[in-house]
Coordinates of C-alpha atoms in Angstrom, one line a residue:
M1098 CA 161.4 -0.8 187.8
K1099 CA 157.8 0.7 187.5
Q1100 CA 159.1 3.7 189.9
I1101 CA 162.5 4.2 187.7
A1102 CA 160.6 4.3 184.8
L1103 CA 158.0 6.8 186.2
L1104 CA 161.0 9.1 187.5
S1105 CA 162.8 9.0 183.9
I1106 CA 159.3 10.4 182.5
I1107 CA 159.3 13.0 184.9
I1108 CA 162.7 14.0 184.5
F1109 CA 162.4 13.8 180.7
R1110 CA 159.5 16.1 180.9
I1111 CA 161.0 18.4 183.4
A1112 CA 164.1 18.6 180.8
A1113 CA 161.5 19.1 177.7
I1114 CA 159.8 22.1 179.5
D1115 CA 162.8 23.7 180.4
L1116 CA 164.2 23.8 176.8
Y1117 CA 161.4 24.5 175.0
S1118 CA 159.2 27.0 177.3
Q1119 CA 161.3 29.9 176.0
D1120 CA 159.9 33.3 175.9
V1121 CA 158.2 34.5 172.8
N1122 CA 157.9 38.4 172.0
Y1123 CA 154.4 39.2 171.4
Q1124 CA 153.7 43.1 169.5
D1125 CA 150.5 44.6 168.2
L1126 CA 150.7 44.5 164.3
A1127 CA 147.1 45.2 163.3
L1128 CA 147.7 48.6 161.8
S1129 CA 150.9 47.4 160.1
Q1130 CA 148.8 44.3 158.9
G1131 CA 145.8 46.6 157.7
I1132 CA 143.4 46.1 160.5
D1133 CA 142.1 49.4 161.6
H1134 CA 139.3 48.7 164.1
T1135 CA 137.7 50.6 167.2
F1136 CA 134.7 49.9 169.2
S1137 CA 133.5 53.0 171.1
N1138 CA 130.7 51.5 172.9
N1139 CA 131.0 50.5 176.1
T1140 CA 128.6 47.6 176.1
N1141 CA 131.1 44.6 177.0
G1142 CA 132.9 44.9 173.3
S1143 CA 131.7 42.8 170.4
G1144 CA 132.3 39.6 168.4
V1145 CA 135.6 38.5 166.9
S1146 CA 136.1 35.8 164.5
F1147 CA 139.6 34.6 163.2
V1148 CA 137.9 31.9 160.5
D1149 CA 139.0 31.2 157.1
F1150 CA 135.6 32.6 155.5
D1151 CA 136.5 32.4 152.0
G1152 CA 138.0 28.8 152.0
D1153 CA 141.4 29.9 150.4
G1154 CA 143.4 28.4 153.4
L1155 CA 144.4 31.3 155.2
D1156 CA 142.7 32.7 158.3
D1157 CA 140.7 35.9 158.1
I1158 CA 139.4 38.1 160.9
T1159 CA 135.7 39.6 161.2
L1160 CA 135.1 42.3 163.9
G1161 CA 132.0 43.6 165.2
T1162 CA 130.8 46.9 165.4
N1163 CA 128.5 49.6 167.0
E1164 CA 125.1 50.5 165.8
D1165 CA 126.8 53.3 163.1
D1166 CA 129.0 51.2 161.4
V1167 CA 129.0 48.0 159.5
I1168 CA 130.9 44.4 160.3
H1169 CA 134.6 44.7 159.4
F1170 CA 135.5 41.7 157.3
Y1171 CA 139.5 41.4 156.8
K1172 CA 140.7 39.3 153.8
N1173 CA 143.8 37.5 154.6
T1174 CA 146.0 38.0 151.3
G1175 CA 149.1 36.3 152.7
T1176 CA 151.2 39.6 153.2
G1177 CA 148.6 41.3 155.1
F1178 CA 144.6 42.1 155.4
V1179 CA 142.2 43.9 152.9
R1180 CA 139.1 44.8 154.1
L1181 CA 136.0 43.9 152.0
N1182 CA 133.2 46.3 152.0
N1183 CA 129.8 45.8 151.5
L1184 CA 129.5 41.9 152.1
I1185 CA 126.5 42.3 154.9
D1186 CA 125.2 45.8 154.9
L1187 CA 123.9 45.4 158.7
Q1188 CA 124.2 48.7 161.0
E1189 CA 123.7 47.2 164.6
N1190 CA 125.6 46.7 167.8
T1191 CA 126.7 43.3 166.7
K1192 CA 128.0 40.7 169.3
S1193 CA 128.5 37.2 168.6
I1194 CA 129.7 36.5 164.8
L1195 CA 130.0 33.0 163.9
W1196 CA 130.8 31.6 160.5
V1197 CA 129.4 28.1 160.1
D1198 CA 128.2 25.9 157.3
Y1199 CA 124.9 25.1 158.7
D1200 CA 123.6 23.6 155.4
N1201 CA 126.4 21.5 154.4
D1202 CA 127.0 22.8 151.1
G1203 CA 130.8 23.7 151.4
D1204 CA 130.8 27.3 151.7
K1205 CA 130.5 29.6 155.0
D1206 CA 127.4 30.9 156.3
V1207 CA 127.5 33.7 159.0
F1208 CA 125.2 33.9 162.3
I1209 CA 125.3 37.4 164.0
G1210 CA 124.1 37.5 167.6
A1211 CA 123.0 41.2 168.4
Y1212 CA 122.2 43.6 170.9
Q1213 CA 119.0 45.1 171.6
S1214 CA 118.0 44.1 167.9
P1215 CA 117.1 40.7 166.3
N1216 CA 119.8 38.3 165.6
K1217 CA 120.4 37.4 162.0
L1218 CA 121.5 34.2 159.8
F1219 CA 122.9 35.1 156.5
R1220 CA 123.4 32.1 153.7
N1221 CA 126.2 32.0 151.3
E1222 CA 124.8 31.9 148.0
G1223 CA 128.2 31.2 146.5
E1224 CA 131.3 33.6 145.7
M1225 CA 130.5 35.4 149.2
N1226 CA 127.1 36.7 148.0
F1227 CA 125.1 36.5 151.3
L1228 CA 121.2 36.3 151.9
D1229 CA 119.5 37.1 154.9
V1230 CA 117.3 34.2 155.6
T1231 CA 116.3 34.8 159.1
I1232 CA 112.5 34.7 158.4
Q1233 CA 112.8 31.7 156.0
S1234 CA 114.9 29.6 158.2
N1235 CA 112.3 29.9 161.1
L1236 CA 114.3 31.8 163.4
P1237 CA 113.0 35.1 165.3
A1238 CA 113.4 37.9 162.9
A1239 CA 111.7 40.6 165.4
D1240 CA 112.8 39.8 168.9
S1241 CA 115.0 42.4 170.4
L1242 CA 117.6 40.4 172.7
N1243 CA 121.0 40.8 174.1
T1244 CA 122.6 37.8 172.6
F1245 CA 126.3 37.8 173.9
G1246 CA 126.8 34.7 173.4
A1247 CA 125.9 32.1 170.9
I1248 CA 127.1 28.7 169.5
W1249 CA 126.6 25.9 167.1
G1250 CA 126.8 22.1 167.5
D1251 CA 125.2 18.7 166.6
Y1252 CA 123.6 18.1 169.9
D1253 CA 121.6 15.1 168.5
R1254 CA 124.3 14.0 166.2
D1255 CA 122.2 13.6 163.0
G1256 CA 124.9 15.3 160.9
W1257 CA 123.5 19.0 160.9
L1258 CA 124.4 21.9 163.2
D1259 CA 122.3 23.1 165.7
L1260 CA 122.2 26.5 167.2
Y1261 CA 122.2 27.8 170.9
Y1262 CA 122.2 31.2 172.0
S1263 CA 121.8 33.6 175.4
A1264 CA 118.5 35.4 174.9
R1265 CA 118.8 38.2 177.6
I1266 CA 115.7 40.4 177.5
N1267 CA 115.4 43.9 177.7
S1268 CA 112.3 44.6 179.5
A1269 CA 109.9 42.2 181.8
D1270 CA 107.1 41.8 179.0
Q1271 CA 109.6 40.0 176.8
G1272 CA 109.4 36.8 179.8
V1273 CA 112.6 35.9 181.4
H1274 CA 116.3 35.7 180.5
R1275 CA 117.2 32.3 179.2
N1276 CA 118.9 30.4 176.2
R1277 CA 117.4 28.6 173.1
L1278 CA 118.1 26.1 171.4
W1279 CA 117.0 25.7 167.7
K1280 CA 117.3 22.1 166.0
N1281 CA 118.8 22.3 162.5
M1282 CA 115.5 20.5 160.3
A1283 CA 118.1 19.7 157.1
D1284 CA 115.9 21.6 154.9
G1285 CA 117.0 25.3 155.9
T1286 CA 115.0 25.8 158.3
F1287 CA 115.2 25.4 162.4
M1288 CA 112.5 24.3 165.1
E1289 CA 112.7 25.7 168.7
V1290 CA 113.1 22.7 170.8
T1291 CA 114.3 24.8 174.0
N1292 CA 111.2 23.6 176.3
F1293 CA 111.2 20.0 174.7
A1294 CA 115.0 19.6 175.3
N1295 CA 114.7 21.2 178.6
A1296 CA 117.7 23.4 177.8
G1297 CA 116.0 26.8 178.5
D1298 CA 117.9 27.4 182.0
E1299 CA 115.3 29.9 182.7
G1300 CA 115.4 32.9 185.0
R1301 CA 119.4 33.3 185.2
L1302 CA 121.5 35.9 183.5
P1303 CA 123.5 34.4 180.6
F1304 CA 126.3 35.4 179.2
C1305 CA 127.6 32.9 176.9
S1306 CA 127.9 29.0 176.9
A1307 CA 129.6 26.2 175.4
F1308 CA 129.1 22.8 173.6
V1309 CA 131.5 20.5 175.9
D1310 CA 131.8 16.8 175.9
M1311 CA 132.2 16.4 179.6
N1312 CA 132.1 12.5 180.0
N1313 CA 133.8 11.8 176.5
D1314 CA 130.4 10.1 175.3
L1315 CA 130.4 12.2 172.1
W1316 CA 127.1 13.6 173.2
P1317 CA 127.6 17.3 173.2
D1318 CA 126.5 18.8 176.9
I1319 CA 126.0 22.3 177.3
Y1320 CA 128.1 24.8 180.0
T1321 CA 126.6 28.2 180.6
A1322 CA 128.2 31.3 182.1
N1323 CA 125.8 33.1 184.2
D1324 CA 126.2 36.6 185.5
K1325 CA 125.2 38.2 189.1
K1326 CA 125.9 35.1 191.2
K1327 CA 122.8 33.4 189.3
R1328 CA 124.9 29.8 189.4
N1329 CA 126.5 28.4 186.3
T1330 CA 124.7 25.5 184.8
L1331 CA 125.9 22.0 183.3
L1332 CA 123.2 20.6 181.1
L1333 CA 124.0 16.7 180.3
N1334 CA 123.3 15.4 177.0
N1335 CA 121.1 12.2 177.8
A1336 CA 121.5 10.8 174.1
N1337 CA 117.9 11.3 173.6
G1338 CA 117.0 14.8 172.5
L1339 CA 117.0 15.9 175.8
F1340 CA 119.2 17.5 178.6
T1341 CA 119.5 17.1 182.4
D1342 CA 120.7 19.9 184.7
I1343 CA 123.8 18.3 186.8
S1344 CA 125.0 21.6 187.9
E1345 CA 125.0 20.8 191.9
E1346 CA 126.0 16.9 191.8
S1347 CA 128.9 17.7 189.3
G1348 CA 130.4 20.6 191.2
A1349 CA 129.9 22.6 188.2
G1350 CA 127.1 25.1 189.5
I1351 CA 129.3 27.7 190.8
E1352 CA 127.9 31.0 191.9
M1353 CA 130.0 34.0 190.3
D1354 CA 129.9 36.9 188.0
A1355 CA 130.8 34.7 185.2
M1356 CA 131.7 36.2 182.2
C1357 CA 133.2 33.3 180.0
V1358 CA 133.3 29.7 179.3
A1359 CA 136.6 28.8 177.5
P1360 CA 137.0 24.7 177.1
G1361 CA 140.7 23.5 176.8
D1362 CA 142.7 19.9 178.3
Y1363 CA 145.5 22.2 180.1
N1364 CA 146.8 18.9 181.7
N1365 CA 146.8 16.7 178.8
D1366 CA 144.7 13.7 180.3
G1367 CA 142.3 13.6 177.6
R1368 CA 139.3 15.1 179.6
L1369 CA 137.8 18.8 178.8
D1370 CA 138.5 21.5 181.5
I1371 CA 137.0 25.1 181.8
Y1372 CA 137.9 28.4 182.5
L1373 CA 135.4 30.8 183.7
S1374 CA 136.4 34.6 183.8
N1375 CA 135.0 36.7 186.9
I1376 CA 135.1 40.2 188.6
A1377 CA 137.8 41.0 191.1
T1378 CA 137.1 37.8 193.2
G1379 CA 138.7 35.9 190.7
G1380 CA 138.4 33.1 188.0
K1381 CA 137.7 29.5 188.3
L1382 CA 139.1 26.7 186.8
L1383 CA 137.2 23.7 186.4
T1384 CA 139.3 20.6 186.4
N1385 CA 137.5 17.4 185.0
Q1386 CA 137.5 14.5 186.9
S1387 CA 135.2 12.5 185.3
N1388 CA 134.9 8.7 185.0
G1389 CA 132.7 7.1 182.8
D1390 CA 129.3 8.2 182.6
E1391 CA 129.4 10.2 185.9
C1392 CA 130.7 14.0 185.6
V1393 CA 132.8 15.3 188.4
V1394 CA 134.7 18.5 188.4
I1395 CA 136.8 20.4 190.8
E1396 CA 137.6 24.0 191.1
N1397 CA 141.4 24.6 191.4
A1398 CA 142.4 27.9 190.1
E1399 CA 144.1 29.1 193.1
E1400 CA 146.1 26.2 193.4
T1401 CA 147.1 26.1 189.6
M1402 CA 147.8 30.3 189.4
V1403 CA 145.1 31.4 187.3
A1404 CA 142.4 33.1 189.6
M1405 CA 143.6 36.4 188.4
S1406 CA 142.0 37.8 191.6
G1407 CA 142.0 41.6 191.3
G1408 CA 141.3 41.7 188.0
I1409 CA 138.4 41.7 185.9
G1410 CA 138.6 39.2 183.4
W1411 CA 136.3 38.5 180.2
G1412 CA 137.2 36.7 177.2
S1413 CA 139.6 33.7 177.7
V1414 CA 141.1 31.2 175.4
F1415 CA 143.5 28.0 175.9
V1416 CA 146.3 28.4 173.3
D1417 CA 149.8 26.9 173.1
V1418 CA 151.9 30.2 172.6
N1419 CA 155.3 28.5 172.7
N1420 CA 154.6 25.3 170.9
D1421 CA 155.8 23.4 173.9
G1422 CA 152.9 20.7 173.8
W1423 CA 150.8 22.4 176.6
E1424 CA 148.1 24.5 176.5
D1425 CA 148.6 28.1 178.0
L1426 CA 145.6 30.5 178.8
Y1427 CA 145.4 34.2 177.7
V1428 CA 142.7 36.1 179.4
S1429 CA 141.2 39.5 178.5
G1430 CA 140.5 42.3 181.1
M1431 CA 138.6 45.3 181.7
L1432 CA 141.0 47.3 183.6
I1433 CA 142.8 50.2 181.9
S1434 CA 145.8 50.1 184.3
N1435 CA 149.6 49.3 184.2
D1436 CA 149.5 48.5 187.6
Q1437 CA 146.7 45.9 188.3
Y1438 CA 145.6 43.1 186.3
S1439 CA 144.1 44.2 182.5
S1440 CA 144.8 41.2 180.6
Q1441 CA 147.2 38.2 181.3
L1442 CA 149.2 35.4 179.7
F1443 CA 149.4 32.8 182.1
V1444 CA 151.8 29.9 181.0
N1445 CA 151.6 26.3 181.5
D1446 CA 154.7 24.9 183.3
G1447 CA 153.5 21.2 182.1
L1448 CA 153.5 20.0 185.6
G1449 CA 150.0 21.2 186.6
A1450 CA 150.2 25.1 187.2
F1451 CA 150.9 28.2 185.3
S1452 CA 153.2 31.2 185.8
E1453 CA 152.3 35.0 185.0
D1454 CA 154.4 36.2 181.9
D1455 CA 154.2 39.2 179.9
F1456 CA 155.8 37.8 176.8
G1457 CA 155.9 41.1 175.6
F1458 CA 152.3 42.5 175.0
V1459 CA 153.4 46.0 175.2
G1460 CA 150.2 47.9 175.5
D1461 CA 147.8 45.4 176.4
T1462 CA 146.5 47.2 179.2
V1463 CA 143.6 49.1 178.0
R1464 CA 139.8 47.9 178.1
S1465 CA 139.6 44.6 176.4
F1466 CA 136.5 42.1 176.2
N1467 CA 137.3 39.2 174.0
N1468 CA 139.5 37.7 171.3
A1469 CA 140.2 34.6 169.5
I1470 CA 143.3 32.9 167.9
G1471 CA 144.5 32.0 164.7
D1472 CA 147.6 31.7 162.3
I1473 CA 147.9 34.7 159.8
D1474 CA 150.8 33.2 158.2
N1475 CA 150.6 29.5 158.6
D1476 CA 153.9 29.4 160.2
G1477 CA 152.5 27.3 163.2
Q1478 CA 152.9 30.4 165.9
M1479 CA 149.4 31.4 166.9
E1480 CA 148.3 35.0 167.0
I1481 CA 145.8 36.3 169.1
M1482 CA 143.1 39.1 167.8
V1483 CA 141.5 41.4 170.7
I1484 CA 138.9 43.6 170.5
N1485 CA 139.2 46.6 172.6
S1486 CA 136.4 48.9 173.8
A1487 CA 136.0 52.6 174.8
G1488 CA 137.8 53.7 171.6
F1489 CA 141.3 51.7 172.1
N1490 CA 142.0 50.3 168.9
S1491 CA 141.4 46.9 168.4
Q1492 CA 145.0 44.6 168.4
L1493 CA 146.3 41.8 166.5
W1494 CA 149.1 40.2 169.0
K1495 CA 151.9 38.3 166.7
A1496 CA 155.1 36.5 167.9
E1497 CA 158.0 35.5 166.0
K1498 CA 158.0 31.7 165.5
P1499 CA 159.7 29.8 168.4
D1500 CA 162.1 27.2 167.7
A1501 CA 159.8 24.7 167.9
N1502 CA 157.4 22.0 165.9
W1503 CA 153.9 22.0 165.5
L1504 CA 151.0 20.3 163.6
K1505 CA 147.5 22.0 162.7
V1506 CA 144.6 19.7 161.7
N1507 CA 141.9 20.8 159.4
L1508 CA 138.8 18.7 159.5
E1509 CA 135.9 18.1 156.8
G1510 CA 133.0 15.7 157.8
T1511 CA 131.2 13.7 154.9
V1512 CA 128.3 12.2 157.2
S1513 CA 129.3 14.2 160.4
N1514 CA 128.6 18.1 159.9
R1515 CA 130.7 19.4 157.2
D1516 CA 132.6 21.7 159.8
G1517 CA 133.6 18.6 161.9
I1518 CA 132.2 20.4 165.0
G1519 CA 132.0 17.9 168.0
A1520 CA 134.9 15.9 167.1
W1521 CA 138.0 14.9 169.2
I1522 CA 141.3 15.0 167.9
S1523 CA 143.9 13.1 169.9
L1524 CA 147.7 13.1 169.1
Y1525 CA 150.4 10.9 170.5
T1526 CA 153.8 11.8 170.9
E1527 CA 156.5 9.6 173.0
D1528 CA 155.1 9.8 176.5
N1529 CA 152.7 12.7 175.9
E1530 CA 149.1 12.8 174.6
Q1531 CA 147.5 16.3 173.5
T1532 CA 143.4 16.0 173.0
R1533 CA 141.3 18.9 171.2
Y1534 CA 137.4 19.0 171.2
T1535 CA 136.4 21.1 168.4
T1536 CA 133.9 23.8 168.7
C1537 CA 132.1 26.8 166.7
G1538 CA 132.1 29.5 169.1
N1539 CA 134.6 29.9 171.9
G1540 CA 135.2 32.2 175.0
F1541 CA 133.1 35.2 175.1
M1542 CA 131.9 36.2 171.6
G1543 CA 134.8 34.7 170.1
Q1544 CA 135.6 31.9 167.4
N1545 CA 138.9 30.2 166.6
S1546 CA 140.4 29.3 163.8
E1547 CA 139.2 25.8 162.4
N1548 CA 142.8 25.0 162.1
I1549 CA 143.2 22.9 165.1
H1550 CA 147.0 23.6 166.7
F1551 CA 149.4 21.5 168.7
G1552 CA 152.8 22.2 170.0
L1553 CA 155.2 19.7 169.5
A1554 CA 158.4 21.1 171.0
D1555 CA 161.4 19.5 169.1
L1556 CA 159.5 16.1 167.7
E1557 CA 159.8 16.0 164.2
A1558 CA 157.1 13.5 163.9
I1559 CA 154.0 12.3 165.4
D1560 CA 153.6 8.7 166.2
S1561 CA 149.9 8.6 165.6
L1562 CA 146.7 10.5 165.4
T1563 CA 143.0 9.5 165.6
V1564 CA 140.2 12.0 164.7
T1565 CA 136.5 10.6 166.3
W1566 CA 133.8 12.4 164.6
P1567 CA 130.3 13.0 165.9
T1568 CA 129.3 9.8 164.1
G1569 CA 131.3 7.5 166.1
H1570 CA 133.7 6.9 163.3
I1571 CA 137.5 7.0 163.9
D1572 CA 140.4 8.1 161.2
R1573 CA 143.6 6.9 162.1
Y1574 CA 146.9 8.4 160.9
Y1575 CA 150.2 7.3 161.4
D1576 CA 153.8 8.6 161.2
I1577 CA 153.0 12.0 160.7
Q1578 CA 155.7 14.8 159.7
A1579 CA 155.5 17.8 162.1
S1580 CA 155.2 21.6 161.1
Q1581 CA 152.4 21.2 158.6
I1582 CA 148.8 21.7 158.3
L1583 CA 147.1 18.1 158.0
K1584 CA 143.5 17.7 156.0
S1585 CA 141.5 14.9 157.5
I1586 CA 138.4 13.7 155.6
E1587 CA 136.1 11.7 157.4
G1588 CA 136.2 8.0 156.3
E1589 CA 139.5 8.6 154.0
T1590 CA 141.6 6.1 156.1
N1591 CA 139.1 3.4 155.9
N1592 CA 138.5 3.2 152.0
G1593 CA 135.8 5.8 152.5
I1594 CA 133.5 4.1 154.5
V1595 CA 132.3 5.8 157.6
N1596 CA 131.2 3.5 160.4
I1597 CA 128.2 5.0 162.3
D1598 CA 127.1 4.4 166.1
S1599 CA 124.0 2.4 166.2
D1600 CA 122.6 4.9 168.7
I1601 CA 122.3 7.7 166.2
N1602 CA 119.9 8.8 163.2
I1603 CA 121.9 10.4 160.5
I1604 CA 119.9 12.7 158.3
S1605 CA 121.8 11.7 155.1
D1606 CA 120.3 14.2 152.7
I1607 CA 117.6 17.0 153.0
G1608 CA 114.4 16.1 154.4
E1609 CA 115.7 12.3 154.5
H1610 CA 116.6 10.3 157.7
D1611 CA 118.2 6.8 157.5
N1612 CA 116.5 4.0 158.7
F1613 CA 114.0 5.1 161.3
E1614 CA 111.9 7.5 158.9
S1615 CA 111.1 4.5 156.5
E1616 CA 109.2 2.6 159.0
I1617 CA 107.1 5.5 159.8
N1618 CA 103.8 6.5 157.6
I1619 CA 101.6 9.9 158.6
Y1620 CA 98.4 10.6 157.0
P1621 CA 96.6 12.6 155.9
N1622 CA 99.3 15.2 155.7
P1623 CA 97.9 18.2 154.9
F1624 CA 95.4 17.4 157.7
E1625 CA 92.3 18.8 159.3
D1626 CA 90.7 17.1 162.5
F1627 CA 93.2 14.3 163.0
I1628 CA 96.3 12.5 161.9
I1629 CA 97.1 8.7 162.1
I1630 CA 100.7 7.7 162.7
E1631 CA 101.7 4.1 161.5
S1632 CA 104.8 2.4 162.4
S1633 CA 106.5 -0.9 162.9
L1634 CA 108.2 0.8 165.9
Q1635 CA 107.1 1.0 169.3
I1636 CA 106.6 4.6 170.0
S1637 CA 106.5 5.9 173.1
D1638 CA 105.9 9.5 172.8
L1639 CA 104.5 11.8 170.1
R1640 CA 104.6 15.3 170.4
M1641 CA 103.5 18.7 168.3
Y1642 CA 104.9 22.0 168.5
D1643 CA 104.0 25.0 166.5
M1644 CA 106.4 27.2 164.6
Q1645 CA 107.2 29.2 167.7
G1646 CA 108.2 26.3 168.9
R1647 CA 105.0 25.8 171.5
L1648 CA 103.9 22.2 172.4
V1649 CA 100.4 22.0 171.4
S1650 CA 99.9 18.1 171.5
Q1651 CA 101.5 15.3 173.7
Q1652 CA 100.3 11.7 173.9
K1653 CA 101.2 8.2 173.5
E1654 CA 98.2 7.2 171.0
N1655 CA 98.6 6.8 167.4
V1656 CA 95.7 9.0 166.3
I1657 CA 96.1 12.9 167.2
S1658 CA 92.9 15.0 167.4
T1659 CA 93.9 18.5 166.1
I1660 CA 90.7 20.0 166.4
G1661 CA 91.2 23.6 167.9
L1662 CA 94.4 24.4 166.3
N1663 CA 95.1 27.2 163.8
S1664 CA 95.8 26.3 160.1
G1665 CA 99.4 26.6 159.1
L1666 CA 102.7 24.4 159.6
Y1667 CA 103.5 22.3 162.6
T1668 CA 106.2 19.9 163.6
L1669 CA 105.6 16.4 164.7
V1670 CA 108.3 14.8 167.0
I1671 CA 108.1 10.9 167.2
I1672 CA 109.9 9.0 169.8
D1673 CA 110.4 5.5 169.8
G1674 CA 110.8 2.7 172.8
K1675 CA 115.0 3.4 172.4
Q1676 CA 114.4 7.1 172.7
K1677 CA 115.4 7.9 169.1
T1678 CA 113.6 10.8 167.8
E1679 CA 112.4 11.6 164.3
T1680 CA 110.7 15.2 163.2
R1681 CA 108.2 15.7 160.5
K1682 CA 106.8 18.9 159.1
I1683 CA 102.8 18.5 158.8
I1684 CA 100.4 21.2 157.8
K1685 CA 97.0 22.0 158.9
L1686 CA 94.5 23.2 156.2

């Protein structure tokens, strides 16, 4: 009977795939929609974001520019796009552009990764008025870096989004290439914890990274694409503020000319897989086979037909282009050619492999580096925004809505970070399960819409949907009608009560920590020659950092001598016997 049932499922799935994998015809509508943008510089393109930046429910588009132009902000009016002028007067070669609610106040702030200039953070003061808060937030305001990749995620699950970016240097006197991790202190400032967290991955050539939960434990891990065969890196989150490099034992430490990290669940098994674009030797697909705490991946791009050998792939993204319930793969390529791989759409057959389809895309044969997905008219058919280089116009690829249903989910955290970054969304229909993991920053210098998309083929309703938030709380929804945007607010299916995992420390308000803080007393503060830490907890480690993130003291005793330290602001990191961490700002007179 089990064999008969399994055969029935396979037949049903093949029939569904055959019926709902119809072609869709993508056309470039950028200019007709009001988007007139070029990037003439050849330094690997610029950032593209497809995020609703003004909160009106329509996906907007933001495009980076050369140093002689300001960033292009395109507001979606519902019938086309209008460019907004003078939002941010910044004339630099911009790379990553990420809209993020880093201060949990309900509106979008923006982070800008730069090329040969300092990165910038702009706070939304309300009504799209932006203030440069780079200096006052304690982020480096003078470093001239090449930050091709930046991401936001709540690595310590305290309810506040942290920042991680690549810091490729311009000269040897700047040190070494590395990544940098900045902890959100929930008071408008950030503290660098790169060294403390073992997150630097120094000496390689980082292009971009992604926060990925490879073992489904809700603690965000980090995967980094490194250039010039420097070996890619998988950092496992130890759930105590520290990361461990497991690149070799997991199988994820591939040596290649990696350009991009694109996470997705292409085989619908509930685990995150990763596509890595590459030079002409071919891209790589890491299929996740992790079980429990053990992280294991296998590389099978050739077997699944997505290697793109002979092309030079860059920005990549998983997206269900035909709404059949299986994520397809779009890869931007830099070859200007009609005969070789330029950019390519790989269509998921639902059986573990992909096929190459053009699906229109006439003119998608120019020098392209990165992309992002969104839905400009909320019809459930996802568009692809592509930034081209060498003077080619950027392209907005839109297709007519296929005869298939869909669902999009928009998250709002209440105890978790407001954007719901780091949540798992699982959708159950008949014999199929689809899973998405929410990120802020995708692929290579891209940012996808925050409306998380699922294709449903001919299904008119969904059996159930669960949202597992970074707090560990689960909201459950049942019998959901197809072809709508479902707004999910953390705790709403539990009478507003959010169940928080016992192994995390939520910062419930600015400067206030739940549980842990009330058990710690630090004095004197401000201090001169010493500080004393009193606590009913068993403290296992005490570490002091200056405002450049340098470790200046580490010990286990509860009296710390500060003789010899310069006056100024410091951060004290307190770790208890259960490896929970607490941070405090302290001042030396």
